PDB file of C-alpha atoms in Angstrom:
ATOM      1  CA  MET A 694     -50.095-106.872  20.668  1.00  0.00           C
ATOM      2  CA  ASN A 695     -49.210-108.876  23.879  1.00  0.00           C
ATOM      3  CA  ARG A 696     -48.511-107.375  27.260  1.00  0.00           C
ATOM      4  CA  ALA A 697     -44.791-107.486  27.004  1.00  0.00           C
ATOM      5  CA  GLU A 698     -44.955-105.522  23.778  1.00  0.00           C
ATOM      6  CA  ILE A 699     -47.377-102.978  25.152  1.00  0.00           C
ATOM      7  CA  PHE A 700     -44.954-102.598  27.985  1.00  0.00           C
ATOM      8  CA  GLU A 701     -42.004-101.869  25.759  1.00  0.00           C
ATOM      9  CA  LYS A 702     -43.848 -99.244  24.015  1.00  0.00           C
ATOM     10  CA  VAL A 703     -45.222 -97.605  27.140  1.00  0.00           C
ATOM     11  CA  ARG A 704     -41.634 -97.599  28.453  1.00  0.00           C
ATOM     12  CA  ASP A 705     -40.591 -95.765  25.395  1.00  0.00           C
ATOM     13  CA  VAL A 706     -43.346 -93.149  25.823  1.00  0.00           C
ATOM     14  CA  LEU A 707     -42.130 -92.658  29.492  1.00  0.00           C
ATOM     15  CA  VAL A 708     -38.475 -92.202  28.478  1.00  0.00           C
ATOM     16  CA  ASP A 709     -39.415 -89.639  26.009  1.00  0.00           C
ATOM     17  CA  ALA A 710     -42.151 -87.892  28.183  1.00  0.00           C
ATOM     18  CA  LEU A 711     -40.293 -87.931  31.707  1.00  0.00           C
ATOM     19  CA  ALA A 712     -36.541 -87.897  30.570  1.00  0.00           C
ATOM     20  CA  VAL A 713     -35.943 -91.042  32.427  1.00  0.00           C
ATOM     21  CA  ASP A 714     -33.653 -93.840  31.893  1.00  0.00           C
ATOM     22  CA  GLU A 715     -35.090 -97.120  30.314  1.00  0.00           C
ATOM     23  CA  SER A 716     -33.752 -99.125  33.208  1.00  0.00           C
ATOM     24  CA  ASP A 717     -35.599 -96.839  35.678  1.00  0.00           C
ATOM     25  CA  VAL A 718     -39.015 -97.868  34.283  1.00  0.00           C
ATOM     26  CA  LYS A 719     -40.273-100.872  36.037  1.00  0.00           C
ATOM     27  CA  PRO A 720     -43.815-102.499  35.995  1.00  0.00           C
ATOM     28  CA  ASP A 721     -44.132-101.244  39.569  1.00  0.00           C
ATOM     29  CA  SER A 722     -42.665 -97.714  39.089  1.00  0.00           C
ATOM     30  CA  ARG A 723     -44.976 -94.964  40.284  1.00  0.00           C
ATOM     31  CA  LEU A 724     -45.217 -92.180  37.697  1.00  0.00           C
ATOM     32  CA  THR A 725     -44.813 -89.439  40.359  1.00  0.00           C
ATOM     33  CA  ALA A 726     -42.970 -90.666  43.234  1.00  0.00           C
ATOM     34  CA  ASP A 727     -40.547 -92.907  41.252  1.00  0.00           C
ATOM     35  CA  LEU A 728     -40.410 -91.333  37.683  1.00  0.00           C
ATOM     36  CA  GLY A 729     -40.718 -87.604  38.868  1.00  0.00           C
ATOM     37  CA  ALA A 730     -43.914 -86.998  36.778  1.00  0.00           C
ATOM     38  CA  GLU A 731     -45.724 -83.611  37.483  1.00  0.00           C
ATOM     39  CA  SER A 732     -49.176 -82.689  36.852  1.00  0.00           C
ATOM     40  CA  ILE A 733     -48.573 -81.340  33.333  1.00  0.00           C
ATOM     41  CA  ASP A 734     -46.807 -84.547  32.315  1.00  0.00           C
ATOM     42  CA  PHE A 735     -49.990 -86.306  32.662  1.00  0.00           C
ATOM     43  CA  LEU A 736     -51.549 -84.416  29.759  1.00  0.00           C
ATOM     44  CA  ASP A 737     -48.286 -85.111  27.800  1.00  0.00           C
ATOM     45  CA  LEU A 738     -48.556 -88.761  28.545  1.00  0.00           C
ATOM     46  CA  VAL A 739     -52.187 -88.845  27.267  1.00  0.00           C
ATOM     47  CA  PHE A 740     -51.052 -87.057  23.990  1.00  0.00           C
ATOM     48  CA  ARG A 741     -48.152 -89.593  23.424  1.00  0.00           C
ATOM     49  CA  LEU A 742     -50.265 -92.728  24.248  1.00  0.00           C
ATOM     50  CA  GLU A 743     -52.657 -91.462  21.737  1.00  0.00           C
ATOM     51  CA  GLN A 744     -50.092 -91.008  19.074  1.00  0.00           C
ATOM     52  CA  THR A 745     -48.271 -94.312  19.972  1.00  0.00           C
ATOM     53  CA  PHE A 746     -51.264 -96.630  20.057  1.00  0.00           C
ATOM     54  CA  GLY A 747     -53.559 -94.854  17.731  1.00  0.00           C
ATOM     55  CA  PHE A 748     -56.637 -94.510  19.874  1.00  0.00           C
ATOM     56  CA  LYS A 749     -58.450 -91.473  21.510  1.00  0.00           C
ATOM     57  CA  ILE A 750     -58.354 -90.923  25.333  1.00  0.00           C
ATOM     58  CA  ALA A 751     -61.397 -88.971  26.620  1.00  0.00           C
ATOM     59  CA  GLN A 752     -60.602 -86.321  29.283  1.00  0.00           C
ATOM     60  CA  GLY A 753     -60.607 -87.977  32.720  1.00  0.00           C
ATOM     61  CA  GLU A 754     -60.437 -91.627  31.276  1.00  0.00           C
ATOM     62  CA  LEU A 755     -56.864 -92.429  32.219  1.00  0.00           C
ATOM     63  CA  PHE A 756     -56.233 -90.128  35.000  1.00  0.00           C
ATOM     64  CA  PRO A 757     -58.991 -88.891  37.629  1.00  0.00           C
ATOM     65  CA  GLU A 758     -60.703 -85.404  37.369  1.00  0.00           C
ATOM     66  CA  ASN A 759     -62.651 -83.341  39.538  1.00  0.00           C
ATOM     67  CA  VAL A 760     -62.298 -85.637  42.636  1.00  0.00           C
ATOM     68  CA  LYS A 761     -61.024 -83.099  44.798  1.00  0.00           C
ATOM     69  CA  GLN A 762     -63.951 -80.613  44.131  1.00  0.00           C
ATOM     70  CA  ASP A 763     -66.646 -83.151  45.213  1.00  0.00           C
ATOM     71  CA  PRO A 764     -67.122 -82.856  48.992  1.00  0.00           C
ATOM     72  CA  GLU A 765     -68.797 -86.320  48.909  1.00  0.00           C
ATOM     73  CA  PHE A 766     -65.599 -87.932  47.650  1.00  0.00           C
ATOM     74  CA  VAL A 767     -63.027 -86.126  49.865  1.00  0.00           C
ATOM     75  CA  LYS A 768     -63.272 -85.208  53.520  1.00  0.00           C
ATOM     76  CA  ASP A 769     -60.567 -83.846  55.672  1.00  0.00           C
ATOM     77  CA  GLY A 770     -57.847 -84.492  53.121  1.00  0.00           C
ATOM     78  CA  LYS A 771     -58.834 -88.154  52.706  1.00  0.00           C
ATOM     79  CA  VAL A 772     -60.780 -89.763  49.922  1.00  0.00           C
ATOM     80  CA  THR A 773     -64.062 -91.365  51.276  1.00  0.00           C
ATOM     81  CA  PRO A 774     -65.285 -94.793  50.640  1.00  0.00           C
ATOM     82  CA  LYS A 775     -67.705 -93.485  48.269  1.00  0.00           C
ATOM     83  CA  GLY A 776     -64.876 -91.635  46.488  1.00  0.00           C
ATOM     84  CA  ILE A 777     -62.726 -94.736  46.287  1.00  0.00           C
ATOM     85  CA  ALA A 778     -65.725 -96.638  44.828  1.00  0.00           C
ATOM     86  CA  ALA A 779     -66.133 -93.914  42.167  1.00  0.00           C
ATOM     87  CA  LEU A 780     -62.598 -93.906  41.288  1.00  0.00           C
ATOM     88  CA  ARG A 781     -62.382 -97.660  40.934  1.00  0.00           C
ATOM     89  CA  ALA A 782     -65.432 -97.479  38.621  1.00  0.00           C
ATOM     90  CA  ARG A 783     -63.911 -94.709  36.619  1.00  0.00           C
ATOM     91  CA  LEU A 784     -60.395 -96.044  36.547  1.00  0.00           C
ATOM     92  CA  PRO A 785     -60.594 -99.781  36.286  1.00  0.00           C
ATOM     93  CA  HIS A 786     -56.902-100.118  35.126  1.00  0.00           C
ATOM     94  CA  ALA A 787     -55.622 -98.555  38.388  1.00  0.00           C
ATOM     95  CA  ASP A 788     -55.026-100.770  41.653  1.00  0.00           C
ATOM     96  CA  PHE A 789     -56.543 -99.053  44.705  1.00  0.00           C
ATOM     97  CA  SER A 790     -55.943-101.787  47.196  1.00  0.00           C
ATOM     98  CA  LYS A 791     -52.664-100.202  48.784  1.00  0.00           C
ATOM     99  CA  PHE A 792     -54.065 -96.687  48.536  1.00  0.00           C
ATOM    100  CA  GLU A 793     -57.404 -97.792  50.505  1.00  0.00           C
ATOM    101  CA  ALA A 794     -55.319 -98.347  53.692  1.00  0.00           C
ATOM    102  CA  ASP A 795     -54.251 -94.763  53.704  1.00  0.00           C
ATOM    103  CA  PRO A 796     -56.465 -92.665  51.332  1.00  0.00           C
ATOM    104  CA  GLN A 797     -54.636 -89.341  51.565  1.00  0.00           C
ATOM    105  CA  ILE A 798     -55.883 -87.406  48.454  1.00  0.00           C
ATOM    106  CA  ALA A 799     -52.275 -86.112  48.188  1.00  0.00           C
ATOM    107  CA  LYS A 800     -51.135 -89.774  47.466  1.00  0.00           C
ATOM    108  CA  VAL A 801     -53.907 -90.641  44.909  1.00  0.00           C
ATOM    109  CA  ALA A 802     -51.535 -90.186  42.099  1.00  0.00           C
ATOM    110  CA  GLU A 803     -49.442 -93.079  43.467  1.00  0.00           C
ATOM    111  CA  VAL A 804     -51.827 -95.693  42.110  1.00  0.00           C
ATOM    112  CA  PHE A 805     -50.618 -94.741  38.726  1.00  0.00           C
ATOM    113  CA  THR A 806     -47.901 -97.221  37.982  1.00  0.00           C
ATOM    114  CA  VAL A 807     -46.325 -98.149  34.865  1.00  0.00           C
ATOM    115  CA  ASP A 808     -48.292-101.546  35.150  1.00  0.00           C
ATOM    116  CA  ALA A 809     -51.738 -99.375  35.504  1.00  0.00           C
ATOM    117  CA  LEU A 810     -50.592 -97.727  32.190  1.00  0.00           C
ATOM    118  CA  VAL A 811     -50.084-101.023  30.619  1.00  0.00           C
ATOM    119  CA  THR A 812     -53.269-102.435  31.655  1.00  0.00           C
ATOM    120  CA  PHE A 813     -55.059 -99.283  30.490  1.00  0.00           C
ATOM    121  CA  VAL A 814     -53.457 -99.532  27.026  1.00  0.00           C
ATOM    122  CA  GLU A 815     -54.277-103.354  26.974  1.00  0.00           C
ATOM    123  CA  ARG A 816     -58.034-102.720  27.606  1.00  0.00           C
ATOM    124  CA  LYS A 817     -58.208-100.025  25.215  1.00  0.00           C
ATOM    125  CA  LEU A 818     -56.766-102.090  22.476  1.00  0.00           C
ATOM    126  CA  ALA A 819     -59.107-104.970  23.339  1.00  0.00           C
ATOM    127  CA  ALA A 820     -62.151-102.675  23.033  1.00  0.00           C
ATOM    128  CA  LYS A 821     -61.116-101.454  19.624  1.00  0.00           C
TER     129      LYS A 821
ATOM    130  CA  MET B 773     -43.556 -55.077  21.716  1.00  0.00           C
ATOM    131  CA  ARG B 774     -41.038 -55.693  24.238  1.00  0.00           C
ATOM    132  CA  TRP B 775     -41.390 -59.455  24.394  1.00  0.00           C
ATOM    133  CA  MET B 776     -42.158 -60.320  20.924  1.00  0.00           C
ATOM    134  CA  TRP B 777     -39.541 -62.786  19.611  1.00  0.00           C
ATOM    135  CA  ILE B 778     -40.834 -63.184  16.198  1.00  0.00           C
ATOM    136  CA  ASP B 779     -41.003 -60.254  13.626  1.00  0.00           C
ATOM    137  CA  ARG B 780     -43.541 -61.609  11.114  1.00  0.00           C
ATOM    138  CA  VAL B 781     -45.881 -64.478  10.333  1.00  0.00           C
ATOM    139  CA  VAL B 782     -45.115 -65.465   6.545  1.00  0.00           C
ATOM    140  CA  GLU B 783     -47.468 -68.511   6.322  1.00  0.00           C
ATOM    141  CA  LEU B 784     -50.374 -69.665   8.136  1.00  0.00           C
ATOM    142  CA  VAL B 785     -52.469 -72.927   7.442  1.00  0.00           C
ATOM    143  CA  PRO B 786     -54.996 -72.845  10.067  1.00  0.00           C
ATOM    144  CA  ARG B 787     -54.965 -75.776  12.444  1.00  0.00           C
ATOM    145  CA  GLN B 788     -51.980 -77.091  10.672  1.00  0.00           C
ATOM    146  CA  ARG B 789     -48.846 -75.121  10.337  1.00  0.00           C
ATOM    147  CA  LEU B 790     -47.600 -71.562  10.957  1.00  0.00           C
ATOM    148  CA  VAL B 791     -44.082 -70.136   9.716  1.00  0.00           C
ATOM    149  CA  ALA B 792     -42.768 -66.980  11.279  1.00  0.00           C
ATOM    150  CA  VAL B 793     -39.328 -65.126  10.890  1.00  0.00           C
ATOM    151  CA  LYS B 794     -37.045 -63.497  13.380  1.00  0.00           C
ATOM    152  CA  HIS B 795     -34.322 -61.086  12.242  1.00  0.00           C
ATOM    153  CA  VAL B 796     -31.328 -61.076  14.445  1.00  0.00           C
ATOM    154  CA  SER B 797     -30.161 -57.466  14.719  1.00  0.00           C
ATOM    155  CA  LEU B 798     -27.062 -55.986  16.321  1.00  0.00           C
ATOM    156  CA  ALA B 799     -29.439 -53.132  17.698  1.00  0.00           C
ATOM    157  CA  GLU B 800     -30.838 -55.651  20.167  1.00  0.00           C
ATOM    158  CA  GLU B 801     -29.286 -54.793  23.393  1.00  0.00           C
ATOM    159  CA  HIS B 802     -29.084 -58.444  24.797  1.00  0.00           C
ATOM    160  CA  LEU B 803     -26.690 -59.433  22.048  1.00  0.00           C
ATOM    161  CA  HIS B 804     -24.144 -57.159  23.613  1.00  0.00           C
ATOM    162  CA  ASP B 805     -24.269 -59.133  26.767  1.00  0.00           C
ATOM    163  CA  HIS B 806     -24.378 -62.423  25.145  1.00  0.00           C
ATOM    164  CA  PHE B 807     -21.381 -62.435  25.037  1.00  0.00           C
ATOM    165  CA  PRO B 808     -19.206 -59.454  25.746  1.00  0.00           C
ATOM    166  CA  ALA B 809     -15.510 -59.145  25.266  1.00  0.00           C
ATOM    167  CA  ALA B 810     -13.697 -60.737  28.181  1.00  0.00           C
ATOM    168  CA  ASP B 811     -10.089 -61.769  29.164  1.00  0.00           C
ATOM    169  CA  GLY B 812      -8.665 -60.602  25.745  1.00  0.00           C
ATOM    170  CA  ARG B 813     -11.415 -62.496  23.707  1.00  0.00           C
ATOM    171  CA  PRO B 814     -13.391 -60.410  21.299  1.00  0.00           C
ATOM    172  CA  ALA B 815     -17.220 -60.041  21.835  1.00  0.00           C
ATOM    173  CA  LEU B 816     -19.381 -62.758  20.376  1.00  0.00           C
ATOM    174  CA  PRO B 817     -22.928 -61.604  19.756  1.00  0.00           C
ATOM    175  CA  VAL B 818     -25.062 -64.787  19.615  1.00  0.00           C
ATOM    176  CA  MET B 819     -28.832 -65.114  19.774  1.00  0.00           C
ATOM    177  CA  PRO B 820     -29.608 -66.767  23.150  1.00  0.00           C
ATOM    178  CA  ALA B 821     -31.066 -70.255  22.837  1.00  0.00           C
ATOM    179  CA  SER B 822     -33.578 -69.598  25.333  1.00  0.00           C
ATOM    180  CA  LEU B 823     -34.984 -66.822  23.329  1.00  0.00           C
ATOM    181  CA  ILE B 824     -34.935 -68.881  20.202  1.00  0.00           C
ATOM    182  CA  ILE B 825     -37.311 -71.390  22.288  1.00  0.00           C
ATOM    183  CA  GLU B 826     -39.524 -68.261  23.197  1.00  0.00           C
ATOM    184  CA  GLY B 827     -39.788 -67.437  19.514  1.00  0.00           C
ATOM    185  CA  CYS B 828     -40.612 -71.040  18.612  1.00  0.00           C
ATOM    186  CA  ALA B 829     -43.237 -70.974  21.562  1.00  0.00           C
ATOM    187  CA  GLN B 830     -44.815 -67.895  20.074  1.00  0.00           C
ATOM    188  CA  THR B 831     -45.041 -69.312  16.640  1.00  0.00           C
ATOM    189  CA  ALA B 832     -46.645 -72.485  17.930  1.00  0.00           C
ATOM    190  CA  GLY B 833     -48.617 -70.555  20.435  1.00  0.00           C
ATOM    191  CA  ILE B 834     -50.242 -68.292  17.776  1.00  0.00           C
ATOM    192  CA  LEU B 835     -51.045 -71.391  15.730  1.00  0.00           C
ATOM    193  CA  VAL B 836     -52.860 -73.098  18.622  1.00  0.00           C
ATOM    194  CA  GLY B 837     -54.646 -69.875  19.610  1.00  0.00           C
ATOM    195  CA  HIS B 838     -55.792 -69.254  16.098  1.00  0.00           C
ATOM    196  CA  ALA B 839     -57.282 -72.623  15.784  1.00  0.00           C
ATOM    197  CA  GLU B 840     -60.075 -71.474  18.316  1.00  0.00           C
ATOM    198  CA  ASP B 841     -60.202 -67.892  17.182  1.00  0.00           C
ATOM    199  CA  PHE B 842     -57.962 -66.930  20.285  1.00  0.00           C
ATOM    200  CA  ARG B 843     -60.822 -67.853  22.718  1.00  0.00           C
ATOM    201  CA  GLU B 844     -58.477 -70.130  24.597  1.00  0.00           C
ATOM    202  CA  LYS B 845     -55.854 -68.957  26.983  1.00  0.00           C
ATOM    203  CA  VAL B 846     -52.912 -70.987  25.458  1.00  0.00           C
ATOM    204  CA  ILE B 847     -50.137 -71.530  28.015  1.00  0.00           C
ATOM    205  CA  LEU B 848     -46.766 -73.288  27.171  1.00  0.00           C
ATOM    206  CA  ALA B 849     -46.914 -76.105  29.404  1.00  0.00           C
ATOM    207  CA  LYS B 850     -43.964 -78.193  28.603  1.00  0.00           C
ATOM    208  CA  ILE B 851     -40.818 -78.161  26.439  1.00  0.00           C
ATOM    209  CA  GLY B 852     -40.599 -81.673  25.434  1.00  0.00           C
ATOM    210  CA  ARG B 853     -37.371 -81.800  23.637  1.00  0.00           C
ATOM    211  CA  PHE B 854     -35.087 -78.910  22.083  1.00  0.00           C
ATOM    212  CA  GLU B 855     -32.058 -79.406  19.869  1.00  0.00           C
ATOM    213  CA  ILE B 856     -29.987 -76.684  18.192  1.00  0.00           C
ATOM    214  CA  ASN B 857     -26.694 -77.156  16.461  1.00  0.00           C
ATOM    215  CA  ARG B 858     -25.675 -73.704  14.897  1.00  0.00           C
ATOM    216  CA  ASP B 859     -25.290 -70.174  16.438  1.00  0.00           C
ATOM    217  CA  ALA B 860     -27.666 -67.252  14.872  1.00  0.00           C
ATOM    218  CA  MET B 861     -25.623 -64.177  14.621  1.00  0.00           C
ATOM    219  CA  PRO B 862     -26.574 -60.533  13.721  1.00  0.00           C
ATOM    220  CA  GLY B 863     -27.721 -60.261  10.246  1.00  0.00           C
ATOM    221  CA  HIS B 864     -29.125 -63.888  10.179  1.00  0.00           C
ATOM    222  CA  THR B 865     -32.759 -64.681   9.992  1.00  0.00           C
ATOM    223  CA  LEU B 866     -34.142 -67.384  11.775  1.00  0.00           C
ATOM    224  CA  ARG B 867     -37.411 -69.215  10.338  1.00  0.00           C
ATOM    225  CA  TYR B 868     -39.342 -71.076  12.821  1.00  0.00           C
ATOM    226  CA  THR B 869     -42.126 -73.555  11.449  1.00  0.00           C
ATOM    227  CA  ALA B 870     -44.578 -74.975  13.856  1.00  0.00           C
ATOM    228  CA  THR B 871     -46.889 -77.961  13.092  1.00  0.00           C
ATOM    229  CA  ILE B 872     -49.803 -79.038  15.140  1.00  0.00           C
ATOM    230  CA  ARG B 873     -49.377 -82.684  16.108  1.00  0.00           C
ATOM    231  CA  GLN B 874     -52.578 -82.993  18.307  1.00  0.00           C
ATOM    232  CA  LEU B 875     -55.186 -80.400  19.108  1.00  0.00           C
ATOM    233  CA  GLU B 876     -57.642 -81.212  21.792  1.00  0.00           C
ATOM    234  CA  LYS B 877     -60.096 -79.409  24.117  1.00  0.00           C
ATOM    235  CA  VAL B 878     -57.441 -79.464  26.945  1.00  0.00           C
ATOM    236  CA  GLY B 879     -54.369 -78.493  24.786  1.00  0.00           C
ATOM    237  CA  ALA B 880     -52.191 -79.201  22.099  1.00  0.00           C
ATOM    238  CA  SER B 881     -48.877 -80.696  21.205  1.00  0.00           C
ATOM    239  CA  THR B 882     -46.720 -79.162  18.309  1.00  0.00           C
ATOM    240  CA  ILE B 883     -43.479 -80.013  16.781  1.00  0.00           C
ATOM    241  CA  GLY B 884     -41.164 -77.343  15.075  1.00  0.00           C
ATOM    242  CA  THR B 885     -38.233 -76.788  13.091  1.00  0.00           C
ATOM    243  CA  ILE B 886     -35.534 -73.865  13.128  1.00  0.00           C
ATOM    244  CA  GLU B 887     -34.027 -72.731  10.072  1.00  0.00           C
ATOM    245  CA  LEU B 888     -31.024 -70.319   9.790  1.00  0.00           C
ATOM    246  CA  LEU B 889     -31.174 -68.053   6.684  1.00  0.00           C
ATOM    247  CA  GLU B 890     -27.691 -66.516   5.914  1.00  0.00           C
ATOM    248  CA  HIS B 891     -28.008 -63.668   3.486  1.00  0.00           C
ATOM    249  CA  SER B 892     -25.043 -62.691   1.020  1.00  0.00           C
ATOM    250  CA  ALA B 893     -24.654 -61.116  -2.218  1.00  0.00           C
ATOM    251  CA  ALA B 894     -25.136 -64.421  -3.969  1.00  0.00           C
ATOM    252  CA  GLY B 895     -28.388 -64.842  -2.318  1.00  0.00           C
ATOM    253  CA  THR B 896     -29.906 -66.565   0.681  1.00  0.00           C
ATOM    254  CA  ILE B 897     -29.099 -70.017   2.105  1.00  0.00           C
ATOM    255  CA  ALA B 898     -31.383 -71.780   4.478  1.00  0.00           C
ATOM    256  CA  THR B 899     -30.241 -74.708   6.607  1.00  0.00           C
ATOM    257  CA  THR B 900     -32.116 -76.382   9.331  1.00  0.00           C
ATOM    258  CA  ILE B 901     -30.365 -75.963  12.590  1.00  0.00           C
ATOM    259  CA  GLY B 902     -32.704 -77.365  15.116  1.00  0.00           C
ATOM    260  CA  SER B 903     -36.031 -78.789  16.139  1.00  0.00           C
ATOM    261  CA  ILE B 904     -38.386 -78.528  19.087  1.00  0.00           C
ATOM    262  CA  GLU B 905     -41.297 -80.247  20.752  1.00  0.00           C
ATOM    263  CA  LEU B 906     -43.774 -78.047  22.602  1.00  0.00           C
ATOM    264  CA  MET B 907     -47.018 -78.821  24.684  1.00  0.00           C
ATOM    265  CA  PHE B 908     -49.602 -76.270  25.249  1.00  0.00           C
ATOM    266  CA  SER B 909     -52.355 -76.127  27.819  1.00  0.00           C
ATOM    267  CA  HIS B 910     -55.899 -74.520  27.280  1.00  0.00           C
ATOM    268  CA  LEU B 911     -55.779 -73.028  30.822  1.00  0.00           C
ATOM    269  CA  ASP B 912     -59.730 -72.897  31.252  1.00  0.00           C
ATOM    270  CA  ASN B 913     -59.962 -76.525  30.486  1.00  0.00           C
ATOM    271  CA  ASN B 914     -57.211 -77.997  32.225  1.00  0.00           C
ATOM    272  CA  MET B 915     -56.856 -76.783  35.710  1.00  0.00           C
ATOM    273  CA  SER B 916     -59.301 -78.987  37.724  1.00  0.00           C
ATOM    274  CA  GLY B 917     -62.063 -76.285  37.649  1.00  0.00           C
ATOM    275  CA  GLN B 918     -59.813 -73.334  38.670  1.00  0.00           C
ATOM    276  CA  GLN B 919     -61.126 -70.048  37.590  1.00  0.00           C
ATOM    277  CA  PHE B 920     -59.079 -67.535  35.466  1.00  0.00           C
ATOM    278  CA  PRO B 921     -60.085 -63.977  34.327  1.00  0.00           C
ATOM    279  CA  GLU B 922     -62.495 -63.841  31.582  1.00  0.00           C
ATOM    280  CA  HIS B 923     -59.985 -61.403  29.675  1.00  0.00           C
ATOM    281  CA  ASN B 924     -57.603 -63.419  27.552  1.00  0.00           C
ATOM    282  CA  PHE B 925     -54.274 -62.098  28.994  1.00  0.00           C
ATOM    283  CA  VAL B 926     -52.357 -64.392  26.890  1.00  0.00           C
ATOM    284  CA  PHE B 927     -53.040 -62.862  23.364  1.00  0.00           C
ATOM    285  CA  GLY B 928     -52.537 -59.325  24.046  1.00  0.00           C
ATOM    286  CA  GLU B 929     -52.056 -56.204  22.036  1.00  0.00           C
ATOM    287  CA  SER B 930     -48.589 -57.260  20.974  1.00  0.00           C
ATOM    288  CA  PHE B 931     -49.806 -60.422  19.209  1.00  0.00           C
ATOM    289  CA  ARG B 932     -52.816 -58.600  17.524  1.00  0.00           C
ATOM    290  CA  THR B 933     -50.317 -56.022  16.111  1.00  0.00           C
ATOM    291  CA  LEU B 934     -48.095 -58.860  15.034  1.00  0.00           C
ATOM    292  CA  LEU B 935     -50.899 -60.640  13.245  1.00  0.00           C
ATOM    293  CA  ALA B 936     -52.256 -57.323  11.695  1.00  0.00           C
ATOM    294  CA  SER B 937     -48.958 -56.356  10.473  1.00  0.00           C
ATOM    295  CA  SER B 938     -48.379 -59.830   8.804  1.00  0.00           C
ATOM    296  CA  GLY B 939     -51.884 -59.414   6.982  1.00  0.00           C
ATOM    297  CA  ILE B 940     -53.669 -61.901   8.970  1.00  0.00           C
ATOM    298  CA  SER B 941     -57.224 -60.799  10.027  1.00  0.00           C
ATOM    299  CA  GLY B 942     -60.191 -62.453  11.732  1.00  0.00           C
ATOM    300  CA  ASN B 943     -63.023 -61.841  14.166  1.00  0.00           C
ATOM    301  CA  TRP B 944     -61.088 -61.708  17.338  1.00  0.00           C
TER     302      TRP B 944
END
């Protein structure tokens, strides 16, 4: 499956899970800020991606977990350089370069774009 | 028993499928408000769709809870899709079938069908009138380390009574 085909399937998943129009789903759309995803939608997306692509996604593999609870990773509402390094290592499909300039924990979900999901699926399929 | 929107579990295949029925009765007070006579129009007692969703959620929730012997606090997290194309009236029976699509440590996704059973002297006719997609969260495993009471406040006495009266027993 090539990247364009993966994008189409990911787009269909987002249309079903978030009740958005197909035309709203663009590669750079952010799941939360642009497509209105809320926290519980992330679990829904994990379920739907597993169903669509036939692989298992471990807890914390696609979206981060327990970052907020670790004092080494978050200080004064911002993710520390150590925290960003840990996120990068855990979530290689997401692009943290913009986030790094203003690493407010409240904005961490914005790194999850449609492109990040497509990259995640591409890597998972390649590793199969 | 005030917030039970199913009357009986009629089939349980653990971790796969649960079927429950709900009898719609004119003795239910909410039917008199949904909808009362007004402006020369006669009363129209119809089972509210929101309560049909609740019944489907209880059906699927019991199935998901039973899968882990009711140790998990199973919370309805999302109604993915709900469609219904007929009204249920007093004297009808609704039959809800919930099927598990995915069951994980953090939660479960389920699909369901809603059938309308119309009773007459000639017998009973069952028609599928709707479908639903529901997602459940296992609260203790899915809230970024937040703590909740030990006691399982989701599956209380009403659920236990319903299961017992449906002939379903277990170590919970």
